[in-house]
Every structure is written in structure tokens, then in C-alpha cells.
Amino acid sequence: MQIAQALRQATRPFVSLEFFPPAEECHLPEFYKTVERLRSVDPLFLSVTYGAGGGKQQNTLDVTAELARRGFTVMAHLTCVGAEPQAISDFVGKLRRAGVHNVLALRGDAPRGASGWDWNAGHFHNARDLVHFLRSEHPDLGIAVAGYPAPHPDAATFASDRAYLADKLRAGADFVITQLFFDVREYESLVSSLRAAGLEAPVIPGILPIQSFDSLRRVLSLCGANIPGKLYLELEAAHNKGGVEAVREAGLRFAVRQIRQLLDCGAPGIHLYSLNKSEMCLRLVEEAGL
């Protein structure tokens, strides 16, 4: 099923889950146990990440195919950086034959070690180009795109980033999944800008509970998210009192509050960045009342 169809049919707030493929085949049995433990939350769909420059392409294909075989609606991440059209079509064809009919269309990061990467050198310059190609070559494919409640780190302004997201939807994307964020007002602003542009596509907020100060710093450096001062002080107080475990508890409590606020302001559901951790997701779903 296309996820866009499932979104139209959803009658209550839903949960979707993101996983990353294990790097080693020996870790796959435990990975699938984790996924099966989360079947109880009745996820609307699962998404599976894809390495920069296609580095985990085969892992993504194998994992999405197995999850589809197990009866889940699955979406594979698909990056276009450094890719040629035929390679993209070949990969999509393999996905379709495996029962996977949805992709998250992403530009992707520059390949590791490629200093001074020229984003305008290849066939696909950005995710909008990828969406346009996928929609023209595979008209019945389900296509999602990423949205940034705070601007993408490469964006010059809020306005230019919002306009670019609108362009991706006009190119043929069905819905948006946001990058992680910590201020619900940024999500509301993102949705309002799309509605003002005449675009009614669903916008699913992405939630990643804070696990530690180290992980928080790493995430902020990668995705350009902002952290409210009040939350930072709350985490700092927790760290001073109880270390990493206290920070994790404070992060989970904040995520629960954030989910409730998002549902109150009209979010259709919640996309959890699972970190391949079932216990964390189960607790969030239960305590947020999903």
C-alpha cells in the first residue's frame, strides 16, 4: 500500500517508526526481534535508512524486503547524491519486486572523504530533482520528503528553506516527515507556511528522544536543530544530579510532553526515530497515550 493512502484512511493519531539496517549480518536476528516487539504499537509504516552515497543500499534493500515479507508497510530511504538515473531506477525496481512501494526521497550527504564536493556536478542536484524523476518514471510510487522545522544547515534563510520544501511537494511528493526538533512552534510554523502556499500534504513530526549530552551535541551539529534554553537547563540539571541515565529520563519526559503538544496542535501522527531500541519506543507510545 502507498503510505499516502494509509494516511488518508487513518482515523486516529498513528505511530510510524524509523530503523537503520545493522552493519553486520550477525546482528540481524536481534534487529528483527526488536522490530517484532514493536508490532504491538501497530505502526502505520516503517522506514529504513540508507547510507550516504548509497553506502548501505544493499542493507536497505534486504531489510525492507524482509519487513515487507513480514507484512509491514515499509518505506526505504533513497538518496541521490552522486547517483545516475539508471541506478536509481534499478534500485526502485528491486524495491518494487520485493513488495516495497514507498521511498523517502533525499539528497543525502556528500560521500565520506569527498572534500569540496560539487553539488551541481551530477545529474541530481537536490531532492527536488529526485522527486521529479521518480514521479515521472514511477508514477504510482509513494514518495515522501524531509522537512526541516528549523532550516536545513545549508539553507540561507527560513523563507528559502520553506520555499524549497514547497517545491519538493509540487514536484510530486505525497507527504513530509520532519527532521527532529525540540520546539513545537517550529513545527506549527512549517505547517502554516505550506498551508499558506496552498499545499495540504500531511506533515509528520519526527521525534528523537535525547539519550545523552554527547548524542545531543552530535545531533545538533548534523541537522541544525535548535534546543530551547529551558530544555537545555533541565538536561544540565539532570546531568549534574544523576549523569547519563538522568539525562535520558529527562529526554524521555520531554519527548512525551512534545508528542502530546504536537497531537493537540493537529499533527496527524508521530514518526519515532527508534535508534533500533524497542523499550524506548514502547514507553513513549504508552506514556504519550498513543
Short mmCIF file of C-alpha atoms in Angstrom, two decimals:
data_model
loop_
_atom_site.label_atom_id
_atom_site.label_comp_id
_atom_site.label_asym_id
_atom_site.label_seq_id
_atom_site.Cartn_x
_atom_site.Cartn_y
_atom_site.Cartn_z
CA MET A 1 0.00 0.00 0.00
CA GLN A 2 1.13 3.55 -0.65
CA ILE A 3 1.60 5.31 2.68
CA ALA A 4 -0.28 8.32 1.32
CA GLN A 5 -3.37 6.13 1.05
CA ALA A 6 -2.91 4.86 4.60
CA LEU A 7 -2.62 8.46 5.80
CA ARG A 8 -5.91 9.36 4.16
CA GLN A 9 -7.59 6.36 5.79
CA ALA A 10 -6.17 6.94 9.29
CA THR A 11 -8.92 7.76 11.78
CA ARG A 12 -6.74 8.40 14.84
CA PRO A 13 -3.20 9.61 15.57
CA PHE A 14 -0.70 6.98 14.49
CA VAL A 15 2.89 5.97 15.12
CA SER A 16 5.48 5.28 12.43
CA LEU A 17 8.98 4.04 13.17
CA GLU A 18 12.42 4.54 11.64
CA PHE A 19 15.17 1.92 11.79
CA PHE A 20 18.71 1.67 10.49
CA PRO A 21 19.99 -1.57 8.97
CA PRO A 22 22.54 -3.39 11.15
CA ALA A 23 26.04 -3.05 9.77
CA GLU A 24 26.79 -6.74 10.33
CA GLU A 25 24.66 -9.67 9.22
CA CYS A 26 25.14 -11.38 12.59
CA HIS A 27 23.09 -8.60 14.21
CA LEU A 28 20.05 -9.16 12.00
CA PRO A 29 18.27 -11.73 14.25
CA GLU A 30 18.27 -9.33 17.21
CA PHE A 31 17.23 -6.48 14.92
CA TYR A 32 14.17 -8.38 13.72
CA LYS A 33 13.30 -9.28 17.33
CA THR A 34 13.33 -5.55 18.10
CA VAL A 35 11.00 -4.83 15.19
CA GLU A 36 8.64 -7.63 16.19
CA ARG A 37 8.47 -6.31 19.77
CA LEU A 38 7.23 -3.04 18.30
CA ARG A 39 4.49 -4.69 16.25
CA SER A 40 2.26 -4.17 19.28
CA VAL A 41 2.16 -0.39 18.68
CA ASP A 42 0.54 -1.06 15.28
CA PRO A 43 2.86 1.25 13.31
CA LEU A 44 1.32 2.81 10.22
CA PHE A 45 4.60 2.24 8.42
CA LEU A 46 8.29 1.56 8.98
CA SER A 47 11.13 3.44 7.33
CA VAL A 48 14.65 2.13 6.77
CA THR A 49 17.65 4.41 6.37
CA TYR A 50 20.14 4.49 3.51
CA GLY A 51 23.83 5.34 3.77
CA ALA A 52 25.44 8.43 2.30
CA GLY A 53 26.42 7.84 -1.32
CA GLY A 54 24.46 4.58 -1.32
CA GLY A 55 26.84 3.01 1.18
CA LYS A 56 24.14 0.84 2.75
CA GLN A 57 21.99 0.32 -0.34
CA GLN A 58 22.05 -3.47 -0.24
CA ASN A 59 21.41 -3.49 3.52
CA THR A 60 18.42 -1.22 2.99
CA LEU A 61 17.07 -3.43 0.21
CA ASP A 62 17.49 -6.64 2.21
CA VAL A 63 15.92 -5.25 5.38
CA THR A 64 12.97 -3.54 3.67
CA ALA A 65 12.26 -6.69 1.65
CA GLU A 66 12.19 -8.81 4.81
CA LEU A 67 9.98 -6.34 6.67
CA ALA A 68 7.57 -6.25 3.73
CA ARG A 69 7.53 -10.06 3.72
CA ARG A 70 6.55 -9.91 7.40
CA GLY A 71 3.51 -7.83 6.50
CA PHE A 72 4.66 -4.31 7.38
CA THR A 73 4.13 -1.30 5.14
CA VAL A 74 7.72 -0.20 4.54
CA MET A 75 9.41 2.89 3.15
CA ALA A 76 13.05 2.79 2.00
CA HIS A 77 15.22 5.88 2.21
CA LEU A 78 16.69 6.80 -1.15
CA THR A 79 19.49 9.33 -1.61
CA CYS A 80 20.54 10.74 -4.96
CA VAL A 81 23.93 12.29 -4.24
CA GLY A 82 26.38 11.03 -6.86
CA ALA A 83 23.78 8.70 -8.41
CA GLU A 84 22.80 8.28 -12.05
CA PRO A 85 19.17 7.89 -13.21
CA GLN A 86 19.58 4.26 -14.27
CA ALA A 87 20.98 3.28 -10.88
CA ILE A 88 18.03 4.95 -9.14
CA SER A 89 15.52 3.19 -11.40
CA ASP A 90 17.26 -0.15 -10.91
CA PHE A 91 17.10 0.21 -7.14
CA VAL A 92 13.44 1.24 -7.19
CA GLY A 93 12.69 -1.74 -9.43
CA LYS A 94 14.30 -4.08 -6.90
CA LEU A 95 12.26 -2.50 -4.13
CA ARG A 96 9.02 -2.88 -6.05
CA ARG A 97 9.72 -6.54 -6.81
CA ALA A 98 10.31 -7.05 -3.08
CA GLY A 99 6.92 -5.54 -2.22
CA VAL A 100 8.20 -2.11 -1.15
CA HIS A 101 6.25 0.68 -2.84
CA ASN A 102 7.30 3.78 -0.87
CA VAL A 103 10.52 5.79 -0.67
CA LEU A 104 11.77 8.79 1.26
CA ALA A 105 13.49 10.92 -1.39
CA LEU A 106 16.60 12.61 -0.02
CA ARG A 107 19.57 14.48 -1.42
CA GLY A 108 21.91 12.79 1.03
CA ASP A 109 25.29 13.81 2.39
CA ALA A 110 28.49 14.10 0.42
CA PRO A 111 30.43 10.81 0.27
CA ARG A 112 32.93 10.39 3.06
CA GLY A 113 36.33 11.73 2.14
CA ALA A 114 34.97 13.82 -0.74
CA SER A 115 36.27 17.24 0.25
CA GLY A 116 34.96 20.15 -1.80
CA TRP A 117 32.06 18.13 -3.16
CA ASP A 118 30.32 19.91 -6.06
CA TRP A 119 26.54 19.53 -5.59
CA ASN A 120 25.89 20.78 -9.12
CA ALA A 121 28.16 18.30 -10.87
CA GLY A 122 25.91 15.22 -11.04
CA HIS A 123 22.56 14.53 -12.67
CA PHE A 124 20.63 15.10 -9.43
CA HIS A 125 21.43 18.36 -7.68
CA ASN A 126 18.94 18.01 -4.83
CA ALA A 127 15.97 16.04 -3.55
CA ARG A 128 13.56 18.05 -5.70
CA ASP A 129 15.30 16.69 -8.80
CA LEU A 130 14.98 13.17 -7.39
CA VAL A 131 11.27 13.60 -6.67
CA HIS A 132 10.62 14.91 -10.17
CA PHE A 133 12.48 11.95 -11.70
CA LEU A 134 10.73 9.37 -9.53
CA ARG A 135 7.28 10.79 -10.20
CA SER A 136 7.85 10.83 -13.97
CA GLU A 137 9.43 7.37 -14.14
CA HIS A 138 7.35 5.64 -11.45
CA PRO A 139 4.01 7.47 -11.31
CA ASP A 140 2.41 5.06 -8.83
CA LEU A 141 5.30 5.09 -6.35
CA GLY A 142 4.70 6.51 -2.87
CA ILE A 143 7.11 9.40 -2.27
CA ALA A 144 7.86 11.22 0.97
CA VAL A 145 10.31 14.07 1.52
CA ALA A 146 12.11 15.52 4.52
CA GLY A 147 11.15 18.86 6.06
CA TYR A 148 13.15 20.99 8.48
CA PRO A 149 11.24 22.83 11.24
CA ALA A 150 14.48 24.76 11.72
CA PRO A 151 16.15 25.48 8.36
CA HIS A 152 18.45 22.92 6.78
CA PRO A 153 22.06 23.73 7.72
CA ASP A 154 22.75 24.66 4.06
CA ALA A 155 19.73 26.98 3.77
CA ALA A 156 20.30 30.72 3.67
CA THR A 157 17.03 31.66 5.39
CA PHE A 158 13.85 30.22 6.87
CA ALA A 159 11.92 31.52 3.86
CA SER A 160 14.19 29.88 1.28
CA ASP A 161 14.05 26.56 3.11
CA ARG A 162 10.25 26.67 3.34
CA ALA A 163 10.05 27.53 -0.37
CA TYR A 164 12.30 24.60 -1.26
CA LEU A 165 10.12 22.18 0.71
CA ALA A 166 7.08 23.52 -1.15
CA ASP A 167 8.90 22.89 -4.42
CA LYS A 168 9.55 19.26 -3.45
CA LEU A 169 5.84 18.75 -2.85
CA ARG A 170 4.92 20.43 -6.13
CA ALA A 171 7.40 18.13 -7.88
CA GLY A 172 5.25 15.18 -6.83
CA ALA A 173 5.90 14.21 -3.21
CA ASP A 174 2.94 12.88 -1.22
CA PHE A 175 3.83 13.89 2.34
CA VAL A 176 6.54 15.24 4.62
CA ILE A 177 8.46 13.73 7.53
CA THR A 178 10.30 16.31 9.57
CA GLN A 179 13.84 16.27 10.82
CA LEU A 180 13.99 16.08 14.61
CA PHE A 181 13.25 19.28 16.53
CA PHE A 182 12.55 20.36 20.10
CA ASP A 183 10.26 23.38 19.74
CA VAL A 184 6.67 22.65 18.72
CA ARG A 185 6.29 26.22 17.47
CA GLU A 186 8.78 25.44 14.69
CA TYR A 187 6.56 22.57 13.53
CA GLU A 188 3.48 24.80 13.59
CA SER A 189 5.35 27.43 11.56
CA LEU A 190 6.42 24.84 8.99
CA VAL A 191 2.88 23.54 8.53
CA SER A 192 1.44 27.06 8.36
CA SER A 193 3.88 28.05 5.61
CA LEU A 194 2.83 25.08 3.47
CA ARG A 195 -0.86 25.73 4.01
CA ALA A 196 -0.36 29.40 3.10
CA ALA A 197 1.25 28.18 -0.14
CA GLY A 198 -1.86 26.11 -0.92
CA LEU A 199 -0.25 22.76 -0.06
CA GLU A 200 -2.29 20.36 2.08
CA ALA A 201 0.16 17.43 2.21
CA PRO A 202 0.41 15.72 5.63
CA VAL A 203 3.41 16.76 7.72
CA ILE A 204 4.51 14.06 10.18
CA PRO A 205 6.74 15.32 13.01
CA GLY A 206 9.91 13.34 13.65
CA ILE A 207 10.78 12.74 17.31
CA LEU A 208 14.14 11.61 18.67
CA PRO A 209 14.36 11.42 22.48
CA ILE A 210 17.60 12.81 23.87
CA GLN A 211 19.84 9.99 25.10
CA SER A 212 22.85 11.92 26.43
CA PHE A 213 24.64 15.23 26.15
CA ASP A 214 27.14 13.65 23.75
CA SER A 215 24.39 12.38 21.44
CA LEU A 216 22.60 15.74 21.67
CA ARG A 217 25.72 17.64 20.60
CA ARG A 218 26.28 15.22 17.72
CA VAL A 219 22.68 15.54 16.52
CA LEU A 220 22.66 19.33 16.74
CA SER A 221 25.88 19.54 14.72
CA LEU A 222 24.49 17.28 11.98
CA CYS A 223 20.96 18.53 11.43
CA GLY A 224 20.94 22.16 12.53
CA ALA A 225 18.15 21.70 15.09
CA ASN A 226 17.73 24.24 17.89
CA ILE A 227 17.30 23.43 21.56
CA PRO A 228 15.21 25.73 23.79
CA GLY A 229 17.16 27.20 26.68
CA LYS A 230 14.68 25.85 29.24
CA LEU A 231 15.17 22.30 27.97
CA TYR A 232 18.95 22.65 27.98
CA LEU A 233 18.88 23.81 31.60
CA GLU A 234 16.60 20.91 32.51
CA LEU A 235 19.01 18.45 30.92
CA GLU A 236 22.00 20.12 32.54
CA ALA A 237 20.39 19.87 35.98
CA ALA A 238 19.59 16.20 35.35
CA HIS A 239 23.18 15.52 34.27
CA ASN A 240 24.60 17.20 37.36
CA LYS A 241 22.28 15.21 39.57
CA GLY A 242 22.37 11.75 38.00
CA GLY A 243 24.61 11.60 34.93
CA VAL A 244 23.73 9.95 31.63
CA GLU A 245 20.76 7.94 32.95
CA ALA A 246 19.15 11.05 34.43
CA VAL A 247 19.61 12.89 31.12
CA ARG A 248 17.96 10.01 29.28
CA GLU A 249 14.98 10.09 31.67
CA ALA A 250 14.65 13.85 31.28
CA GLY A 251 14.83 13.47 27.50
CA LEU A 252 12.07 10.86 27.51
CA ARG A 253 9.85 13.01 29.72
CA PHE A 254 10.34 15.95 27.37
CA ALA A 255 9.58 13.79 24.32
CA VAL A 256 6.30 12.67 25.90
CA ARG A 257 5.30 16.30 26.52
CA GLN A 258 6.32 17.23 22.99
CA ILE A 259 4.26 14.42 21.44
CA ARG A 260 1.18 15.44 23.41
CA GLN A 261 1.59 19.07 22.33
CA LEU A 262 2.02 18.08 18.70
CA LEU A 263 -1.12 15.96 18.72
CA ASP A 264 -3.02 18.80 20.39
CA CYS A 265 -1.98 21.18 17.61
CA GLY A 266 -3.16 18.82 14.88
CA ALA A 267 -0.23 16.59 13.93
CA PRO A 268 -1.65 13.51 12.16
CA GLY A 269 0.72 11.16 13.97
CA ILE A 270 4.27 10.80 15.22
CA HIS A 271 7.36 9.43 13.46
CA LEU A 272 9.75 7.97 16.04
CA TYR A 273 13.45 7.71 15.30
CA SER A 274 13.73 4.41 17.11
CA LEU A 275 17.53 4.06 17.28
CA ASN A 276 16.64 0.35 16.98
CA LYS A 277 15.53 0.42 20.64
CA SER A 278 12.16 -1.17 21.32
CA GLU A 279 11.91 -0.33 25.03
CA MET A 280 12.29 3.40 24.42
CA CYS A 281 9.59 3.40 21.73
CA LEU A 282 7.16 1.29 23.75
CA ARG A 283 7.49 3.63 26.71
CA LEU A 284 6.98 6.76 24.59
CA VAL A 285 3.88 5.35 22.91
CA GLU A 286 2.36 4.30 26.21
CA GLU A 287 3.12 7.43 28.20
CA ALA A 288 2.06 9.77 25.38
CA GLY A 289 -1.29 7.98 25.16
CA LEU A 290 -0.92 6.88 21.55
#
